[in-house]
Amino acid sequence: GGVTWVIFINARSQGGYQNDAITMFLVPVCLGLLAAMAFYRYYLFCVITIPRKSFHYFNQEKKILTSSRHLVLGGLTLALFICCWQEDLVIAQTAGRLAFIIIFPFFTVVLVLISIKHTLLLTTSFSGAFSAILGIDLVAHTGYISGYWLLVTSLDKPYQLTRLVYVMLTSVLILAFLAYLWQLLFNVA
């Protein structure tokens, strides 16, 4: 759903779509629900067809499959976060920036092969911190969100790294670190 919204934002003209509000809401929601149903069908197919002898292996696959959603979200938020540390964005070329934002979430899924626990804790805590600070900026209007808006849309909005934006960027790092420690000490143990 979110990817569809980004595609629609970038593809629409200045006048917008006919019935713009309905199109921009319903199409991404419907495609997101369709993807969720497809994911659920795959899950049911695996539960029904895998014999009991290999149930241990299915549990491992199920753990990786369900955690991959969190890993991709964490990788996406981390990629967006990395790109917003300069006013003209860290990766200046549009094609390179797009490739980085698409490939980096899948890189976090590959990190599962090294350590599923720490990768999952890191991506979950980072996406939570990212969302919390983004929500604070929606109320405080510090300009933090304009960097992400510039990344996901082709609209030219000014992105200036003021002192408040640096505070928000640093707050994401601190909050993510604290959330990681909290999960490591209290939730995993």
Coordinates of N, CA and C in Angstrom, one line a residue:
G1 N 0.8 -1.2 0.0 CA 0.0 0.0 0.0 C 0.8 1.3 0.0
G2 N 1.9 1.3 0.8 CA 2.7 2.5 0.9 C 3.5 2.7 -0.4
V3 N 4.0 1.6 -1.0 CA 4.7 1.8 -2.2 C 3.8 2.3 -3.3
T4 N 2.5 1.8 -3.3 CA 1.6 2.3 -4.3 C 1.3 3.8 -4.1
W5 N 1.2 4.2 -2.9 CA 1.0 5.7 -2.6 C 2.1 6.5 -3.1
V6 N 3.4 6.0 -2.9 CA 4.5 6.8 -3.4 C 4.5 6.8 -4.9
I7 N 4.2 5.7 -5.6 CA 4.1 5.7 -7.0 C 3.1 6.7 -7.5
F8 N 1.9 6.7 -6.9 CA 0.8 7.6 -7.3 C 1.2 9.1 -7.1
I9 N 1.8 9.4 -6.0 CA 2.3 10.7 -5.7 C 3.2 11.2 -6.8
N10 N 4.2 10.4 -7.2 CA 5.2 10.8 -8.1 C 4.6 10.8 -9.6
A11 N 3.5 10.1 -9.8 CA 3.0 10.0 -11.2 C 1.9 11.0 -11.4
R12 N 1.3 11.6 -10.4 CA 0.2 12.5 -10.6 C 0.6 13.9 -11.2
S13 N -0.3 14.5 -11.9 CA 0.0 15.8 -12.5 C -0.3 16.9 -11.5
Q14 N -0.1 18.1 -11.9 CA -0.3 19.2 -11.0 C -1.8 19.3 -10.6
G15 N -2.7 19.0 -11.5 CA -4.1 19.1 -11.2 C -4.6 17.9 -10.4
G16 N -3.8 16.9 -10.3 CA -4.2 15.7 -9.5 C -5.0 14.7 -10.4
Y17 N -5.5 13.7 -9.7 CA -6.3 12.7 -10.4 C -7.8 13.2 -10.3
Q18 N -8.6 12.6 -11.2 CA -10.0 12.8 -11.0 C -10.4 12.1 -9.8
N19 N -11.2 12.7 -8.9 CA -11.5 12.1 -7.6 C -10.2 11.8 -6.8
D20 N -9.3 12.8 -6.7 CA -8.0 12.7 -6.2 C -8.0 12.0 -4.8
A21 N -8.8 12.5 -3.9 CA -8.7 12.1 -2.5 C -9.1 10.6 -2.4
I22 N -10.1 10.2 -3.2 CA -10.6 8.8 -3.2 C -9.5 7.9 -3.8
T23 N -9.0 8.3 -4.9 CA -7.9 7.5 -5.6 C -6.7 7.4 -4.7
M24 N -6.3 8.4 -4.1 CA -5.0 8.4 -3.3 C -5.2 7.6 -2.0
F25 N -6.5 7.4 -1.6 CA -6.7 6.6 -0.3 C -7.1 5.2 -0.7
L26 N -8.1 5.0 -1.5 CA -8.6 3.6 -1.7 C -7.7 2.7 -2.5
V27 N -7.0 3.2 -3.5 CA -6.2 2.2 -4.3 C -5.0 1.7 -3.4
P28 N -4.2 2.5 -2.7 CA -3.2 1.9 -1.9 C -3.7 1.0 -0.8
V29 N -4.9 1.3 -0.2 CA -5.5 0.5 0.9 C -5.9 -0.8 0.3
C30 N -6.5 -0.8 -0.9 CA -7.0 -2.1 -1.5 C -5.8 -2.9 -1.9
L31 N -4.8 -2.3 -2.5 CA -3.6 -3.1 -2.9 C -2.9 -3.7 -1.6
G32 N -2.8 -2.9 -0.6 CA -2.2 -3.4 0.7 C -3.0 -4.6 1.2
L33 N -4.3 -4.5 1.2 CA -5.2 -5.6 1.7 C -5.0 -6.9 0.8
L34 N -4.9 -6.6 -0.5 CA -4.7 -7.7 -1.4 C -3.3 -8.4 -1.2
A35 N -2.3 -7.7 -0.9 CA -1.0 -8.2 -0.5 C -1.1 -9.0 0.8
A36 N -1.8 -8.5 1.8 CA -2.0 -9.2 3.0 C -2.7 -10.5 2.9
M37 N -3.7 -10.5 2.0 CA -4.4 -11.7 1.8 C -3.5 -12.8 1.1
A38 N -2.7 -12.3 0.1 CA -1.8 -13.2 -0.6 C -0.8 -13.8 0.4
F39 N -0.3 -13.0 1.3 CA 0.7 -13.4 2.4 C 0.0 -14.5 3.3
Y40 N -1.2 -14.2 3.6 CA -2.0 -15.2 4.5 C -2.2 -16.5 3.8
R41 N -2.5 -16.4 2.5 CA -2.7 -17.6 1.7 C -1.5 -18.5 1.7
Y42 N -0.3 -17.8 1.5 CA 1.0 -18.5 1.5 C 1.2 -19.2 2.9
Y43 N 0.9 -18.5 3.9 CA 1.1 -19.0 5.3 C 0.2 -20.2 5.5
L44 N -1.1 -20.2 5.1 CA -2.0 -21.3 5.2 C -1.5 -22.5 4.3
F45 N -1.1 -22.2 3.2 CA -0.6 -23.3 2.3 C 0.6 -24.0 3.0
C46 N 1.5 -23.3 3.6 CA 2.6 -23.9 4.3 C 2.2 -24.7 5.5
V47 N 1.2 -24.2 6.2 CA 0.7 -25.0 7.4 C 0.0 -26.3 7.0
I48 N -0.7 -26.3 5.9 CA -1.5 -27.4 5.5 C -0.6 -28.5 4.8
T49 N 0.4 -28.0 4.0 CA 1.1 -29.0 3.2 C 2.4 -29.5 3.8
I50 N 2.9 -28.9 4.8 CA 4.2 -29.3 5.4 C 3.9 -30.4 6.4
P51 N 4.5 -31.6 6.3 CA 4.3 -32.7 7.2 C 4.8 -32.4 8.6
R52 N 4.3 -33.2 9.6 CA 4.7 -33.0 11.0 C 6.2 -33.2 11.2
K53 N 6.8 -34.1 10.5 CA 8.2 -34.4 10.7 C 9.1 -33.2 10.5
S54 N 8.7 -32.4 9.5 CA 9.5 -31.2 9.2 C 9.0 -29.9 9.9
F55 N 8.2 -30.1 10.9 CA 7.5 -29.0 11.6 C 8.5 -28.0 12.2
H56 N 9.6 -28.6 12.7 CA 10.7 -27.8 13.3 C 11.3 -26.8 12.3
Y57 N 11.5 -27.3 11.0 CA 12.0 -26.4 10.0 C 11.0 -25.4 9.6
F58 N 9.7 -25.8 9.6 CA 8.7 -24.8 9.3 C 8.6 -23.7 10.3
N59 N 8.8 -24.0 11.6 CA 8.8 -23.0 12.6 C 9.9 -22.0 12.4
Q60 N 11.1 -22.5 12.0 CA 12.2 -21.6 11.7 C 11.9 -20.7 10.5
E61 N 11.3 -21.3 9.4 CA 10.9 -20.5 8.3 C 9.8 -19.5 8.6
K62 N 8.9 -19.9 9.5 CA 7.8 -19.0 9.9 C 8.3 -17.8 10.7
K63 N 9.3 -18.1 11.5 CA 9.9 -17.0 12.3 C 10.6 -16.0 11.4
I64 N 11.4 -16.5 10.4 CA 12.0 -15.6 9.5 C 11.0 -14.9 8.6
L65 N 10.0 -15.6 8.2 CA 9.0 -15.0 7.3 C 8.2 -13.9 8.0
T66 N 7.8 -14.1 9.3 CA 7.0 -13.1 10.0 C 7.9 -12.0 10.4
S67 N 9.2 -12.2 10.7 CA 10.1 -11.2 11.1 C 10.6 -10.3 9.9
S68 N 10.5 -10.9 8.7 CA 11.0 -10.2 7.5 C 10.2 -8.9 7.3
R69 N 8.9 -8.8 7.7 CA 8.1 -7.6 7.5 C 8.7 -6.5 8.4
H70 N 9.1 -6.8 9.6 CA 9.7 -5.8 10.5 C 11.1 -5.4 10.0
L71 N 11.8 -6.4 9.4 CA 13.1 -6.1 8.9 C 13.1 -5.2 7.7
V72 N 12.1 -5.4 6.8 CA 12.0 -4.5 5.7 C 11.6 -3.1 6.1
L73 N 10.7 -3.0 7.0 CA 10.3 -1.7 7.5 C 11.4 -1.0 8.2
G74 N 12.1 -1.7 9.0 CA 13.3 -1.2 9.7 C 14.4 -0.7 8.7
G75 N 14.6 -1.6 7.7 CA 15.6 -1.2 6.7 C 15.2 0.0 5.9
L76 N 13.9 0.1 5.6 CA 13.4 1.3 4.8 C 13.6 2.5 5.6
T77 N 13.2 2.5 6.9 CA 13.3 3.7 7.7 C 14.8 4.0 7.9
L78 N 15.6 3.1 8.1 CA 17.1 3.3 8.2 C 17.6 3.9 6.9
A79 N 17.2 3.5 5.8 CA 17.7 4.0 4.5 C 17.2 5.5 4.3
L80 N 16.0 5.7 4.7 CA 15.4 7.1 4.6 C 16.2 8.0 5.6
F81 N 16.4 7.5 6.7 CA 17.1 8.3 7.8 C 18.6 8.6 7.3
I82 N 19.3 7.7 6.7 CA 20.6 7.9 6.3 C 20.7 9.0 5.2
C83 N 19.7 8.9 4.3 CA 19.7 9.9 3.2 C 19.4 11.3 3.6
C84 N 18.8 11.6 4.8 CA 18.4 12.9 5.2 C 19.4 13.7 6.0
W85 N 20.7 13.3 6.0 CA 21.7 14.0 6.8 C 22.3 15.1 6.1
Q86 N 21.9 15.5 4.9 CA 22.4 16.6 4.2 C 21.2 17.3 3.5
E87 N 21.4 18.6 3.3 CA 20.2 19.4 2.7 C 19.9 18.9 1.3
D88 N 21.0 18.6 0.5 CA 20.7 18.1 -0.8 C 20.7 16.6 -0.8
L89 N 20.5 16.0 0.3 CA 20.4 14.5 0.6 C 21.8 13.9 0.4
V90 N 22.0 12.8 1.1 CA 23.4 12.2 1.1 C 23.7 11.7 -0.3
I91 N 22.8 11.1 -1.0 CA 23.0 10.6 -2.3 C 22.3 11.5 -3.3
A92 N 23.0 12.3 -4.0 CA 22.4 13.4 -4.8 C 21.7 12.9 -6.1
Q93 N 22.2 11.9 -6.7 CA 21.6 11.4 -7.9 C 20.3 10.6 -7.6
T94 N 19.3 10.9 -8.3 CA 18.0 10.3 -8.1 C 18.0 8.8 -8.3
A95 N 18.6 8.3 -9.3 CA 18.7 6.9 -9.6 C 19.5 6.1 -8.5
G96 N 20.6 6.7 -8.1 CA 21.3 6.1 -7.0 C 20.6 6.1 -5.7
R97 N 19.9 7.2 -5.4 CA 19.1 7.3 -4.2 C 18.0 6.2 -4.2
L98 N 17.3 6.1 -5.3 CA 16.2 5.2 -5.5 C 16.7 3.7 -5.3
A99 N 17.9 3.4 -5.9 CA 18.5 2.1 -5.8 C 18.8 1.8 -4.3
F100 N 19.4 2.8 -3.6 CA 19.8 2.6 -2.2 C 18.5 2.3 -1.4
I101 N 17.5 3.1 -1.6 CA 16.3 3.0 -0.8 C 15.6 1.6 -1.1
I102 N 15.7 1.1 -2.3 CA 15.1 -0.2 -2.6 C 15.9 -1.4 -2.1
I103 N 17.2 -1.3 -2.2 CA 18.1 -2.4 -1.9 C 18.4 -2.5 -0.4
F104 N 18.5 -1.4 0.3 CA 18.8 -1.5 1.7 C 17.9 -2.3 2.6
P105 N 16.5 -2.2 2.4 CA 15.6 -3.0 3.2 C 15.9 -4.5 3.0
F106 N 16.2 -4.9 1.8 CA 16.5 -6.3 1.6 C 17.9 -6.7 2.2
F107 N 18.7 -5.8 2.3 CA 20.0 -6.0 3.0 C 19.8 -6.4 4.4
T108 N 18.8 -5.8 5.1 CA 18.5 -6.1 6.5 C 17.9 -7.5 6.6
V109 N 17.2 -7.9 5.6 CA 16.7 -9.3 5.6 C 17.8 -10.3 5.5
V110 N 18.9 -10.0 4.7 CA 20.0 -10.8 4.6 C 20.8 -10.9 5.9
L111 N 20.8 -9.8 6.7 CA 21.4 -9.8 8.0 C 20.9 -10.8 9.0
V112 N 19.6 -11.3 8.7 CA 19.0 -12.3 9.5 C 19.9 -13.6 9.6
L113 N 20.6 -13.8 8.5 CA 21.4 -15.0 8.4 C 22.6 -14.9 9.4
I114 N 23.0 -13.7 9.8 CA 24.1 -13.6 10.7 C 23.5 -13.7 12.2
S115 N 22.5 -12.9 12.5 CA 21.9 -12.9 13.8 C 20.5 -12.4 13.7
I116 N 19.5 -13.3 13.9 CA 18.1 -12.9 13.7 C 17.7 -12.1 14.9
K117 N 18.2 -12.4 16.1 CA 17.7 -11.7 17.3 C 18.1 -10.2 17.3
H118 N 19.4 -10.0 17.1 CA 19.9 -8.6 17.1 C 19.4 -7.8 15.9
T119 N 19.3 -8.4 14.8 CA 18.8 -7.6 13.6 C 17.4 -7.3 13.8
L120 N 16.6 -8.2 14.3 CA 15.2 -7.9 14.5 C 15.0 -6.8 15.6
L121 N 15.8 -6.9 16.7 CA 15.7 -5.9 17.7 C 16.1 -4.5 17.2
L122 N 17.2 -4.5 16.4 CA 17.7 -3.2 15.9 C 16.7 -2.6 15.0
T123 N 16.1 -3.3 14.0 CA 15.2 -2.8 13.0 C 13.9 -2.4 13.7
T124 N 13.4 -3.2 14.6 CA 12.2 -2.8 15.3 C 12.3 -1.6 16.2
S125 N 13.4 -1.5 16.9 CA 13.6 -0.3 17.7 C 13.8 0.9 16.9
F126 N 14.6 0.8 15.8 CA 14.8 2.0 14.9 C 13.5 2.4 14.2
S127 N 12.7 1.5 13.7 CA 11.5 2.0 13.1 C 10.5 2.6 14.1
G128 N 10.5 2.1 15.3 CA 9.7 2.7 16.4 C 10.1 4.1 16.7
A129 N 11.4 4.3 16.9 CA 12.0 5.6 17.2 C 11.7 6.6 16.0
F130 N 11.9 6.1 14.8 CA 11.7 6.9 13.6 C 10.2 7.4 13.6
S131 N 9.3 6.4 13.8 CA 7.9 6.8 13.8 C 7.5 7.8 14.9
A132 N 8.1 7.6 16.1 CA 7.8 8.4 17.2 C 8.2 9.9 17.0
I133 N 9.5 10.0 16.5 CA 10.0 11.4 16.2 C 9.3 12.0 15.0
L134 N 8.9 11.2 14.1 CA 8.1 11.7 12.9 C 6.8 12.2 13.4
G135 N 6.2 11.5 14.3 CA 4.9 11.9 14.9 C 5.0 13.2 15.7
I136 N 6.1 13.4 16.4 CA 6.4 14.6 17.2 C 6.5 15.8 16.2
D137 N 7.2 15.5 15.1 CA 7.4 16.6 14.1 C 6.1 17.0 13.4
L138 N 5.2 16.1 13.3 CA 3.9 16.5 12.7 C 3.2 17.5 13.6
V139 N 3.4 17.4 14.9 CA 2.8 18.4 15.8 C 3.7 19.6 16.0
A140 N 5.0 19.4 16.1 CA 5.9 20.5 16.4 C 6.3 21.4 15.2
H141 N 6.2 20.8 14.0 CA 6.6 21.5 12.7 C 8.0 22.0 12.7
T142 N 8.9 21.2 13.0 CA 10.3 21.6 13.0 C 11.0 21.5 11.6
G143 N 10.3 20.9 10.6 CA 10.9 20.8 9.3 C 11.6 19.4 9.1
Y144 N 11.5 18.5 10.1 CA 12.2 17.2 10.0 C 11.5 16.4 8.9
I145 N 10.2 16.5 8.8 CA 9.5 15.6 7.8 C 9.7 16.0 6.4
S146 N 10.2 17.2 6.1 CA 10.3 17.7 4.7 C 11.4 16.9 4.0
G147 N 12.4 16.4 4.7 CA 13.5 15.6 4.1 C 12.9 14.3 3.6
Y148 N 12.0 13.7 4.3 CA 11.4 12.4 3.9 C 10.4 12.7 2.8
W149 N 9.7 13.8 2.9 CA 8.8 14.2 1.9 C 9.5 14.4 0.5
L150 N 10.7 15.0 0.6 CA 11.5 15.2 -0.6 C 11.9 13.8 -1.2
L151 N 12.2 12.8 -0.3 CA 12.7 11.5 -0.8 C 11.6 10.7 -1.5
V152 N 10.4 10.8 -0.9 CA 9.3 9.9 -1.5 C 8.5 10.5 -2.5
T153 N 8.6 11.8 -2.7 CA 7.8 12.5 -3.8 C 8.8 13.2 -4.7
S154 N 8.3 13.5 -5.9 CA 9.2 14.3 -6.8 C 8.9 15.8 -6.7
L155 N 8.1 16.2 -5.7 CA 7.8 17.6 -5.6 C 9.0 18.3 -4.9
D156 N 9.2 19.5 -5.4 CA 10.3 20.3 -4.8 C 9.9 21.1 -3.6
K157 N 10.2 20.6 -2.5 CA 9.9 21.3 -1.2 C 11.3 21.6 -0.6
P158 N 11.5 22.8 0.0 CA 12.8 23.1 0.6 C 13.0 22.2 1.8
Y159 N 14.3 21.7 1.9 CA 14.7 20.9 3.0 C 15.9 21.6 3.6
Q160 N 15.8 22.2 4.8 CA 16.9 22.9 5.4 C 17.2 22.2 6.7
L161 N 18.5 21.9 6.9 CA 18.9 21.3 8.2 C 19.1 22.4 9.2
T162 N 18.1 22.7 10.0 CA 18.2 23.7 11.0 C 18.7 23.0 12.3
R163 N 18.9 23.7 13.3 CA 19.3 23.1 14.6 C 18.2 22.2 15.1
L164 N 16.9 22.5 14.9 CA 15.9 21.7 15.4 C 15.8 20.3 14.6
V165 N 16.1 20.4 13.3 CA 16.1 19.1 12.5 C 17.3 18.2 13.0
Y166 N 18.4 18.8 13.3 CA 19.5 18.0 13.8 C 19.2 17.4 15.2
V167 N 18.4 18.2 16.0 CA 18.0 17.6 17.3 C 17.1 16.4 17.1
M168 N 16.2 16.6 16.1 CA 15.2 15.5 15.8 C 16.0 14.2 15.2
L169 N 17.0 14.5 14.4 CA 17.8 13.3 13.8 C 18.5 12.6 14.9
T170 N 19.1 13.4 15.8 CA 19.9 12.8 16.9 C 18.9 12.1 17.9
S171 N 17.7 12.7 18.1 CA 16.8 12.0 19.0 C 16.4 10.7 18.5
V172 N 16.3 10.5 17.2 CA 16.0 9.2 16.6 C 17.0 8.2 17.0
L173 N 18.3 8.6 16.9 CA 19.4 7.7 17.2 C 19.4 7.3 18.7
I174 N 19.2 8.3 19.6 CA 19.2 8.1 21.0 C 18.0 7.2 21.4
L175 N 16.8 7.5 20.9 CA 15.6 6.7 21.2 C 15.7 5.3 20.7
A176 N 16.3 5.1 19.5 CA 16.5 3.8 18.9 C 17.5 3.0 19.8
F177 N 18.5 3.6 20.3 CA 19.5 2.9 21.1 C 18.8 2.5 22.5
L178 N 18.1 3.4 23.0 CA 17.4 3.1 24.3 C 16.4 2.0 24.1
A179 N 15.6 2.0 23.0 CA 14.6 1.0 22.7 C 15.3 -0.4 22.5
Y180 N 16.5 -0.4 21.8 CA 17.2 -1.6 21.6 C 17.7 -2.2 22.9
L181 N 18.2 -1.3 23.8 CA 18.7 -1.8 25.1 C 17.5 -2.4 25.9
W182 N 16.4 -1.7 25.9 CA 15.2 -2.1 26.6 C 14.8 -3.5 26.2
Q183 N 14.7 -3.6 24.9 CA 14.2 -4.9 24.3 C 15.2 -6.0 24.7
L184 N 16.5 -5.7 24.6 CA 17.5 -6.7 24.8 C 17.6 -7.1 26.3
L185 N 17.4 -6.2 27.2 CA 17.4 -6.5 28.6 C 16.1 -7.1 29.2
F186 N 15.0 -6.6 28.8 CA 13.7 -6.9 29.4 C 12.8 -7.9 28.6
N187 N 12.8 -7.7 27.3 CA 11.8 -8.4 26.5 C 12.4 -9.7 26.0
V188 N 13.7 -9.8 25.6 CA 14.3 -11.0 25.1 C 14.8 -11.9 26.2
A189 N 15.3 -11.3 27.2 CA 15.8 -12.1 28.3 C 14.7 -12.9 29.0

